[in-house]
């Protein structure tokens, strides 16, 4: 884990799991839903510019729920991507859909959302897809999210698998970077491995790397942030020893001006 201390990480993970176990299920649901554990990296300095695209992060353990995934892509590439996945199917991907068809499906957003547990999106039109779906689309289920995929690459199936098995670092203009890394019902050791993998990629993609990391914590939507790392306090520059300087000045022979001769 490099600079992360395993015992401290495990203590925070277990505390988070215990907290979630005590939470009552929502009033409208008989059973508790899984809680997403997010990794929050706080930077010391914020960059002047923000990277335009999300950074994919490979995780040793997938946090995706069992169920079908849908891949949303540009209409112009719909046939190419469908053909690629037909030749090399990816388990879990139930449908590939273009933007035009997506707009028609959104006439019944609840029914459409209930069909899939994971929404994969062509990273080239990620913002367009977000705007089409709208802000309220994912509010009902925190685990449902829009996952960017590099479908412009040749090996479409490979990049789709990576997206399903991993997570994403979304560039932020603020000091904090929030990345989903696990589900609370995973074993603590599994969560720790995902945290270590995600931390390495996040730190590698921020300016000055570990020198720019102020703190790292984990949390769920219902919990407070539990710290797992805090940067050492920078050494305070010692003030100049003024007492010695003053003493030296006092002991120095005073300089007097010569009297002018009349």
PDB file of C-alpha atoms in Angstrom:
ATOM      1  CA  UNK A   1       0.000   0.000   0.000  1.00  0.00           C
ATOM      2  CA  UNK A   2       3.090   2.185  -0.123  1.00  0.00           C
ATOM      3  CA  UNK A   3       2.311   5.037   2.305  1.00  0.00           C
ATOM      4  CA  UNK A   4      -0.976   3.626   3.552  1.00  0.00           C
ATOM      5  CA  UNK A   5      -0.705   1.705   6.825  1.00  0.00           C
ATOM      6  CA  UNK A   6      -2.667  -1.577   6.454  1.00  0.00           C
ATOM      7  CA  UNK A   7      -3.754  -1.669  10.106  1.00  0.00           C
ATOM      8  CA  UNK A   8      -5.190   1.842   9.899  1.00  0.00           C
ATOM      9  CA  UNK A   9      -6.932   1.106   6.607  1.00  0.00           C
ATOM     10  CA  UNK A  10      -8.472  -2.084   7.995  1.00  0.00           C
ATOM     11  CA  UNK A  11      -9.625  -0.296  11.151  1.00  0.00           C
ATOM     12  CA  UNK A  12     -11.448   2.293   9.050  1.00  0.00           C
ATOM     13  CA  UNK A  13     -12.954  -0.335   6.717  1.00  0.00           C
ATOM     14  CA  UNK A  14     -14.283  -2.454   9.590  1.00  0.00           C
ATOM     15  CA  UNK A  15     -15.692   0.624  11.336  1.00  0.00           C
ATOM     16  CA  UNK A  16     -17.454   1.633   8.128  1.00  0.00           C
ATOM     17  CA  UNK A  17     -18.916  -1.851   7.690  1.00  0.00           C
ATOM     18  CA  UNK A  18     -20.139  -1.921  11.289  1.00  0.00           C
ATOM     19  CA  UNK A  19     -21.764   1.468  10.821  1.00  0.00           C
ATOM     20  CA  UNK A  20     -23.575   0.315   7.682  1.00  0.00           C
ATOM     21  CA  UNK A  21     -24.833  -2.842   9.392  1.00  0.00           C
ATOM     22  CA  UNK A  22     -26.611  -0.699  11.965  1.00  0.00           C
ATOM     23  CA  UNK A  23     -28.395   1.422   9.378  1.00  0.00           C
ATOM     24  CA  UNK A  24     -32.092   0.703   8.928  1.00  0.00           C
ATOM     25  CA  UNK A  25     -33.354  -0.059   5.401  1.00  0.00           C
ATOM     26  CA  UNK A  26     -35.244   2.711   3.584  1.00  0.00           C
ATOM     27  CA  UNK A  27     -38.913   2.986   4.534  1.00  0.00           C
ATOM     28  CA  UNK A  28     -40.132   1.838   1.104  1.00  0.00           C
ATOM     29  CA  UNK A  29     -37.795  -1.175   0.961  1.00  0.00           C
ATOM     30  CA  UNK A  30     -37.983  -4.366   3.013  1.00  0.00           C
ATOM     31  CA  UNK A  31     -34.327  -5.209   2.546  1.00  0.00           C
ATOM     32  CA  UNK A  32     -31.232  -3.106   2.963  1.00  0.00           C
ATOM     33  CA  UNK A  33     -29.406  -2.049  -0.169  1.00  0.00           C
ATOM     34  CA  UNK A  34     -25.666  -2.296  -0.582  1.00  0.00           C
ATOM     35  CA  UNK A  35     -23.692   0.831   0.223  1.00  0.00           C
ATOM     36  CA  UNK A  36     -20.927   2.090  -2.016  1.00  0.00           C
ATOM     37  CA  UNK A  37     -17.612   2.859  -0.339  1.00  0.00           C
ATOM     38  CA  UNK A  38     -15.862   5.861  -1.832  1.00  0.00           C
ATOM     39  CA  UNK A  39     -12.208   6.803  -1.590  1.00  0.00           C
ATOM     40  CA  UNK A  40     -11.619  10.526  -1.102  1.00  0.00           C
ATOM     41  CA  UNK A  41      -8.218  11.994  -1.881  1.00  0.00           C
ATOM     42  CA  UNK A  42      -7.737  15.610  -0.813  1.00  0.00           C
ATOM     43  CA  UNK A  43      -5.031  17.573  -2.573  1.00  0.00           C
ATOM     44  CA  UNK A  44      -2.890  20.341  -1.108  1.00  0.00           C
ATOM     45  CA  UNK A  45      -2.975  22.373  -4.305  1.00  0.00           C
ATOM     46  CA  UNK A  46      -5.622  22.442  -7.022  1.00  0.00           C
ATOM     47  CA  UNK A  47      -4.394  22.435 -10.636  1.00  0.00           C
ATOM     48  CA  UNK A  48      -5.052  25.461 -12.818  1.00  0.00           C
ATOM     49  CA  UNK A  49      -6.616  23.253 -15.489  1.00  0.00           C
ATOM     50  CA  UNK A  50      -8.643  20.041 -15.199  1.00  0.00           C
ATOM     51  CA  UNK A  51      -8.082  16.973 -17.385  1.00  0.00           C
ATOM     52  CA  UNK A  52     -11.019  16.698 -19.820  1.00  0.00           C
ATOM     53  CA  UNK A  53     -11.612  12.952 -19.577  1.00  0.00           C
ATOM     54  CA  UNK A  54     -12.124  10.479 -16.719  1.00  0.00           C
ATOM     55  CA  UNK A  55      -9.266   8.144 -15.816  1.00  0.00           C
ATOM     56  CA  UNK A  56     -10.118   4.404 -15.792  1.00  0.00           C
ATOM     57  CA  UNK A  57      -8.920   2.482 -12.737  1.00  0.00           C
ATOM     58  CA  UNK A  58      -8.478  -1.285 -12.787  1.00  0.00           C
ATOM     59  CA  UNK A  59      -9.623  -2.938  -9.563  1.00  0.00           C
ATOM     60  CA  UNK A  60      -8.643  -6.425  -8.395  1.00  0.00           C
ATOM     61  CA  UNK A  61     -12.275  -7.007  -7.354  1.00  0.00           C
ATOM     62  CA  UNK A  62     -15.272  -5.725  -9.317  1.00  0.00           C
ATOM     63  CA  UNK A  63     -17.812  -3.634  -7.437  1.00  0.00           C
ATOM     64  CA  UNK A  64     -20.541  -4.123 -10.043  1.00  0.00           C
ATOM     65  CA  UNK A  65     -23.739  -5.802  -8.936  1.00  0.00           C
ATOM     66  CA  UNK A  66     -25.030  -8.907 -10.642  1.00  0.00           C
ATOM     67  CA  UNK A  67     -27.341  -7.935 -13.460  1.00  0.00           C
ATOM     68  CA  UNK A  68     -27.361  -6.620 -16.988  1.00  0.00           C
ATOM     69  CA  UNK A  69     -25.310  -3.747 -18.349  1.00  0.00           C
ATOM     70  CA  UNK A  70     -26.161  -1.493 -21.278  1.00  0.00           C
ATOM     71  CA  UNK A  71     -23.634   0.278 -23.482  1.00  0.00           C
ATOM     72  CA  UNK A  72     -24.661   3.708 -24.811  1.00  0.00           C
ATOM     73  CA  UNK A  73     -22.713   4.906 -27.853  1.00  0.00           C
ATOM     74  CA  UNK A  74     -22.643   7.375 -30.737  1.00  0.00           C
ATOM     75  CA  UNK A  75     -25.138   6.455 -33.448  1.00  0.00           C
ATOM     76  CA  UNK A  76     -22.454   6.572 -36.116  1.00  0.00           C
ATOM     77  CA  UNK A  77     -20.497   3.816 -34.316  1.00  0.00           C
ATOM     78  CA  UNK A  78     -23.454   1.701 -33.255  1.00  0.00           C
ATOM     79  CA  UNK A  79     -23.082  -0.986 -35.937  1.00  0.00           C
ATOM     80  CA  UNK A  80     -19.299  -1.283 -35.552  1.00  0.00           C
ATOM     81  CA  UNK A  81     -19.527  -1.739 -31.792  1.00  0.00           C
ATOM     82  CA  UNK A  82     -22.435  -4.174 -32.022  1.00  0.00           C
ATOM     83  CA  UNK A  83     -20.500  -6.274 -34.523  1.00  0.00           C
ATOM     84  CA  UNK A  84     -17.377  -6.227 -32.343  1.00  0.00           C
ATOM     85  CA  UNK A  85     -19.281  -7.432 -29.277  1.00  0.00           C
ATOM     86  CA  UNK A  86     -21.137 -10.026 -31.343  1.00  0.00           C
ATOM     87  CA  UNK A  87     -17.785 -11.534 -32.354  1.00  0.00           C
ATOM     88  CA  UNK A  88     -16.413 -11.310 -28.817  1.00  0.00           C
ATOM     89  CA  UNK A  89     -19.300 -11.153 -26.332  1.00  0.00           C
ATOM     90  CA  UNK A  90     -18.705  -9.660 -22.898  1.00  0.00           C
ATOM     91  CA  UNK A  91     -20.651 -11.368 -20.087  1.00  0.00           C
ATOM     92  CA  UNK A  92     -23.094  -8.965 -18.505  1.00  0.00           C
ATOM     93  CA  UNK A  93     -23.554  -6.641 -21.479  1.00  0.00           C
ATOM     94  CA  UNK A  94     -27.160  -7.147 -22.532  1.00  0.00           C
ATOM     95  CA  UNK A  95     -27.604  -4.331 -25.032  1.00  0.00           C
ATOM     96  CA  UNK A  96     -25.806  -1.712 -27.122  1.00  0.00           C
ATOM     97  CA  UNK A  97     -27.876   1.398 -27.792  1.00  0.00           C
ATOM     98  CA  UNK A  98     -27.405   4.606 -29.767  1.00  0.00           C
ATOM     99  CA  UNK A  99     -28.374   8.089 -28.628  1.00  0.00           C
ATOM    100  CA  UNK A 100     -31.475   8.293 -30.829  1.00  0.00           C
ATOM    101  CA  UNK A 101     -32.976   5.158 -29.344  1.00  0.00           C
ATOM    102  CA  UNK A 102     -31.965   6.275 -25.853  1.00  0.00           C
ATOM    103  CA  UNK A 103     -34.121   9.378 -26.151  1.00  0.00           C
ATOM    104  CA  UNK A 104     -37.171   7.272 -26.986  1.00  0.00           C
ATOM    105  CA  UNK A 105     -36.507   4.922 -24.061  1.00  0.00           C
ATOM    106  CA  UNK A 106     -36.459   7.843 -21.632  1.00  0.00           C
ATOM    107  CA  UNK A 107     -40.181   8.399 -22.082  1.00  0.00           C
ATOM    108  CA  UNK A 108     -40.462   5.841 -19.269  1.00  0.00           C
ATOM    109  CA  UNK A 109     -37.259   6.533 -17.274  1.00  0.00           C
ATOM    110  CA  UNK A 110     -38.097   4.372 -14.250  1.00  0.00           C
ATOM    111  CA  UNK A 111     -38.793   1.290 -16.340  1.00  0.00           C
ATOM    112  CA  UNK A 112     -35.672   1.857 -18.410  1.00  0.00           C
ATOM    113  CA  UNK A 113     -33.485   2.334 -15.336  1.00  0.00           C
ATOM    114  CA  UNK A 114     -34.861  -0.825 -13.727  1.00  0.00           C
ATOM    115  CA  UNK A 115     -33.723  -2.959 -16.671  1.00  0.00           C
ATOM    116  CA  UNK A 116     -30.001  -2.513 -15.989  1.00  0.00           C
ATOM    117  CA  UNK A 117     -27.620  -2.317 -13.052  1.00  0.00           C
ATOM    118  CA  UNK A 118     -24.735  -0.750 -14.981  1.00  0.00           C
ATOM    119  CA  UNK A 119     -24.814   1.956 -17.636  1.00  0.00           C
ATOM    120  CA  UNK A 120     -21.707   2.061 -19.822  1.00  0.00           C
ATOM    121  CA  UNK A 121     -21.154   5.158 -21.951  1.00  0.00           C
ATOM    122  CA  UNK A 122     -19.018   6.050 -24.949  1.00  0.00           C
ATOM    123  CA  UNK A 123     -16.424   8.376 -23.380  1.00  0.00           C
ATOM    124  CA  UNK A 124     -16.469  10.653 -26.449  1.00  0.00           C
ATOM    125  CA  UNK A 125     -20.081  11.636 -25.792  1.00  0.00           C
ATOM    126  CA  UNK A 126     -20.167  11.134 -22.036  1.00  0.00           C
ATOM    127  CA  UNK A 127     -21.416  14.646 -21.300  1.00  0.00           C
ATOM    128  CA  UNK A 128     -24.083  14.379 -23.998  1.00  0.00           C
ATOM    129  CA  UNK A 129     -25.350  11.129 -22.490  1.00  0.00           C
ATOM    130  CA  UNK A 130     -25.341  12.661 -19.003  1.00  0.00           C
ATOM    131  CA  UNK A 131     -27.383  15.607 -20.226  1.00  0.00           C
ATOM    132  CA  UNK A 132     -29.796  13.287 -22.049  1.00  0.00           C
ATOM    133  CA  UNK A 133     -30.381  11.126 -18.981  1.00  0.00           C
ATOM    134  CA  UNK A 134     -30.739  14.112 -16.667  1.00  0.00           C
ATOM    135  CA  UNK A 135     -29.666  14.689 -13.065  1.00  0.00           C
ATOM    136  CA  UNK A 136     -32.530  12.763 -11.475  1.00  0.00           C
ATOM    137  CA  UNK A 137     -31.963   9.574 -13.443  1.00  0.00           C
ATOM    138  CA  UNK A 138     -29.494   8.034 -10.986  1.00  0.00           C
ATOM    139  CA  UNK A 139     -30.847   9.460  -7.740  1.00  0.00           C
ATOM    140  CA  UNK A 140     -33.097   6.496  -6.938  1.00  0.00           C
ATOM    141  CA  UNK A 141     -30.261   3.959  -6.816  1.00  0.00           C
ATOM    142  CA  UNK A 142     -26.794   5.124  -5.683  1.00  0.00           C
ATOM    143  CA  UNK A 143     -25.124   2.036  -7.151  1.00  0.00           C
ATOM    144  CA  UNK A 144     -26.373   2.835 -10.642  1.00  0.00           C
ATOM    145  CA  UNK A 145     -23.859   5.059 -12.391  1.00  0.00           C
ATOM    146  CA  UNK A 146     -22.585   6.085 -15.794  1.00  0.00           C
ATOM    147  CA  UNK A 147     -19.297   4.326 -16.548  1.00  0.00           C
ATOM    148  CA  UNK A 148     -17.128   5.700 -19.395  1.00  0.00           C
ATOM    149  CA  UNK A 149     -15.710   3.250 -21.942  1.00  0.00           C
ATOM    150  CA  UNK A 150     -13.047   3.805 -24.610  1.00  0.00           C
ATOM    151  CA  UNK A 151     -15.082   2.288 -27.432  1.00  0.00           C
ATOM    152  CA  UNK A 152     -13.187   4.286 -30.047  1.00  0.00           C
ATOM    153  CA  UNK A 153     -10.305   1.836 -29.595  1.00  0.00           C
ATOM    154  CA  UNK A 154     -10.026  -1.260 -31.759  1.00  0.00           C
ATOM    155  CA  UNK A 155     -10.365  -3.832 -28.993  1.00  0.00           C
ATOM    156  CA  UNK A 156     -13.864  -2.837 -27.905  1.00  0.00           C
ATOM    157  CA  UNK A 157     -14.535  -5.983 -25.872  1.00  0.00           C
ATOM    158  CA  UNK A 158     -11.361  -5.574 -23.826  1.00  0.00           C
ATOM    159  CA  UNK A 159     -12.173  -1.977 -22.889  1.00  0.00           C
ATOM    160  CA  UNK A 160     -15.746  -2.909 -22.003  1.00  0.00           C
ATOM    161  CA  UNK A 161     -14.431  -5.630 -19.678  1.00  0.00           C
ATOM    162  CA  UNK A 162     -12.057  -3.156 -18.055  1.00  0.00           C
ATOM    163  CA  UNK A 163     -14.905  -0.732 -17.453  1.00  0.00           C
ATOM    164  CA  UNK A 164     -17.087  -3.422 -15.897  1.00  0.00           C
ATOM    165  CA  UNK A 165     -14.319  -4.708 -13.643  1.00  0.00           C
ATOM    166  CA  UNK A 166     -12.893  -1.348 -12.623  1.00  0.00           C
ATOM    167  CA  UNK A 167     -13.890   2.131 -11.537  1.00  0.00           C
ATOM    168  CA  UNK A 168     -13.301   5.687 -12.731  1.00  0.00           C
ATOM    169  CA  UNK A 169     -11.513   8.776 -11.473  1.00  0.00           C
ATOM    170  CA  UNK A 170     -13.471  11.818 -12.598  1.00  0.00           C
ATOM    171  CA  UNK A 171     -11.329  14.987 -12.779  1.00  0.00           C
ATOM    172  CA  UNK A 172     -12.372  17.614 -10.249  1.00  0.00           C
ATOM    173  CA  UNK A 173     -11.760  21.381 -10.210  1.00  0.00           C
ATOM    174  CA  UNK A 174     -11.807  21.292  -6.402  1.00  0.00           C
ATOM    175  CA  UNK A 175      -9.339  19.832  -3.893  1.00  0.00           C
ATOM    176  CA  UNK A 176     -11.181  16.517  -3.386  1.00  0.00           C
ATOM    177  CA  UNK A 177     -11.265  13.537  -5.740  1.00  0.00           C
ATOM    178  CA  UNK A 178     -14.038  11.033  -5.016  1.00  0.00           C
ATOM    179  CA  UNK A 179     -13.796   7.507  -6.455  1.00  0.00           C
ATOM    180  CA  UNK A 180     -16.079   4.527  -5.850  1.00  0.00           C
ATOM    181  CA  UNK A 181     -13.928   1.566  -4.855  1.00  0.00           C
ATOM    182  CA  UNK A 182     -16.035  -1.082  -3.114  1.00  0.00           C
ATOM    183  CA  UNK A 183     -19.338  -2.246  -1.663  1.00  0.00           C
ATOM    184  CA  UNK A 184     -19.760  -2.525   2.092  1.00  0.00           C
ATOM    185  CA  UNK A 185     -20.655  -6.246   1.991  1.00  0.00           C
ATOM    186  CA  UNK A 186     -17.304  -7.195   0.467  1.00  0.00           C
ATOM    187  CA  UNK A 187     -14.771  -8.803   2.846  1.00  0.00           C
ATOM    188  CA  UNK A 188     -12.533  -6.229   4.536  1.00  0.00           C
ATOM    189  CA  UNK A 189      -9.398  -7.610   2.863  1.00  0.00           C
ATOM    190  CA  UNK A 190     -11.025  -7.312  -0.572  1.00  0.00           C
ATOM    191  CA  UNK A 191     -11.996  -3.701   0.102  1.00  0.00           C
ATOM    192  CA  UNK A 192      -8.446  -2.962   1.245  1.00  0.00           C
ATOM    193  CA  UNK A 193      -7.007  -4.356  -1.985  1.00  0.00           C
ATOM    194  CA  UNK A 194      -9.342  -2.169  -4.044  1.00  0.00           C
ATOM    195  CA  UNK A 195      -8.392   0.867  -1.950  1.00  0.00           C
ATOM    196  CA  UNK A 196      -4.690   0.209  -2.528  1.00  0.00           C
ATOM    197  CA  UNK A 197      -5.155  -0.208  -6.287  1.00  0.00           C
ATOM    198  CA  UNK A 198      -7.285   2.922  -6.646  1.00  0.00           C
ATOM    199  CA  UNK A 199      -4.985   5.030  -4.471  1.00  0.00           C
ATOM    200  CA  UNK A 200      -1.973   4.177  -6.628  1.00  0.00           C
ATOM    201  CA  UNK A 201      -3.713   5.322  -9.822  1.00  0.00           C
ATOM    202  CA  UNK A 202      -5.227   8.470  -8.300  1.00  0.00           C
ATOM    203  CA  UNK A 203      -1.936   9.620  -6.787  1.00  0.00           C
ATOM    204  CA  UNK A 204      -0.155   8.911 -10.057  1.00  0.00           C
ATOM    205  CA  UNK A 205      -2.621  11.166 -11.897  1.00  0.00           C
ATOM    206  CA  UNK A 206      -2.451  14.268  -9.725  1.00  0.00           C
ATOM    207  CA  UNK A 207       0.261  16.876  -9.945  1.00  0.00           C
ATOM    208  CA  UNK A 208       3.329  16.235  -7.763  1.00  0.00           C
ATOM    209  CA  UNK A 209       1.871  12.856  -6.746  1.00  0.00           C
ATOM    210  CA  UNK A 210       2.289  12.071  -3.013  1.00  0.00           C
ATOM    211  CA  UNK A 211       3.757  15.518  -2.376  1.00  0.00           C
ATOM    212  CA  UNK A 212       0.359  16.951  -3.294  1.00  0.00           C
ATOM    213  CA  UNK A 213      -1.721  14.559  -1.158  1.00  0.00           C
ATOM    214  CA  UNK A 214      -3.058  16.191   1.987  1.00  0.00           C
ATOM    215  CA  UNK A 215      -5.268  13.359   3.221  1.00  0.00           C
ATOM    216  CA  UNK A 216      -7.107  10.197   2.191  1.00  0.00           C
ATOM    217  CA  UNK A 217     -10.343   8.922   3.686  1.00  0.00           C
ATOM    218  CA  UNK A 218     -13.180   6.496   2.979  1.00  0.00           C
ATOM    219  CA  UNK A 219     -16.925   6.922   3.407  1.00  0.00           C
ATOM    220  CA  UNK A 220     -20.381   5.910   2.284  1.00  0.00           C
ATOM    221  CA  UNK A 221     -23.200   8.293   1.433  1.00  0.00           C
ATOM    222  CA  UNK A 222     -24.550   7.904   4.979  1.00  0.00           C
ATOM    223  CA  UNK A 223     -21.328   7.966   6.990  1.00  0.00           C
ATOM    224  CA  UNK A 224     -18.745  10.527   7.915  1.00  0.00           C
ATOM    225  CA  UNK A 225     -15.340  10.321   6.253  1.00  0.00           C
ATOM    226  CA  UNK A 226     -12.933   8.027   8.094  1.00  0.00           C
ATOM    227  CA  UNK A 227      -9.259   8.966   7.624  1.00  0.00           C
ATOM    228  CA  UNK A 228      -6.747   6.367   6.448  1.00  0.00           C
ATOM    229  CA  UNK A 229      -3.855   8.695   5.635  1.00  0.00           C
ATOM    230  CA  UNK A 230      -2.702  12.196   6.487  1.00  0.00           C
ATOM    231  CA  UNK A 231       0.386  13.852   5.102  1.00  0.00           C
ATOM    232  CA  UNK A 232       3.125  14.588   7.641  1.00  0.00           C
ATOM    233  CA  UNK A 233       3.161  18.165   8.855  1.00  0.00           C
ATOM    234  CA  UNK A 234       5.760  20.129   6.934  1.00  0.00           C
ATOM    235  CA  UNK A 235       8.770  21.026   8.991  1.00  0.00           C
ATOM    236  CA  UNK A 236       8.375  24.525  10.359  1.00  0.00           C
ATOM    237  CA  UNK A 237      11.216  26.793   9.437  1.00  0.00           C
ATOM    238  CA  UNK A 238      13.063  27.745  12.596  1.00  0.00           C
ATOM    239  CA  UNK A 239      13.094  31.477  13.300  1.00  0.00           C
ATOM    240  CA  UNK A 240      16.406  33.228  13.255  1.00  0.00           C
ATOM    241  CA  UNK A 241      18.101  33.353  16.663  1.00  0.00           C
ATOM    242  CA  UNK A 242      17.616  37.051  17.346  1.00  0.00           C
ATOM    243  CA  UNK A 243      19.011  36.923  20.891  1.00  0.00           C
ATOM    244  CA  UNK A 244      22.498  36.007  19.681  1.00  0.00           C
ATOM    245  CA  UNK A 245      22.283  38.613  16.963  1.00  0.00           C
ATOM    246  CA  UNK A 246      21.225  41.262  19.477  1.00  0.00           C
ATOM    247  CA  UNK A 247      24.037  40.285  21.846  1.00  0.00           C
ATOM    248  CA  UNK A 248      26.578  40.546  19.065  1.00  0.00           C
ATOM    249  CA  UNK A 249      25.314  43.999  18.162  1.00  0.00           C
ATOM    250  CA  UNK A 250      25.459  45.154  21.778  1.00  0.00           C
ATOM    251  CA  UNK A 251      29.070  44.033  22.184  1.00  0.00           C
ATOM    252  CA  UNK A 252      30.219  45.694  19.000  1.00  0.00           C
ATOM    253  CA  UNK A 253      32.292  48.863  19.321  1.00  0.00           C
ATOM    254  CA  UNK A 254      30.125  51.870  18.569  1.00  0.00           C
ATOM    255  CA  UNK A 255      31.175  53.987  15.639  1.00  0.00           C
ATOM    256  CA  UNK A 256      31.393  57.719  16.350  1.00  0.00           C
ATOM    257  CA  UNK A 257      31.694  60.528  13.911  1.00  0.00           C
ATOM    258  CA  UNK A 258      34.807  62.664  13.982  1.00  0.00           C
ATOM    259  CA  UNK A 259      34.252  66.204  15.129  1.00  0.00           C
ATOM    260  CA  UNK A 260      34.663  68.763  12.444  1.00  0.00           C
ATOM    261  CA  UNK A 261      37.619  71.115  12.853  1.00  0.00           C
ATOM    262  CA  UNK A 262      36.824  74.757  12.956  1.00  0.00           C
TER     263      UNK A 262
END
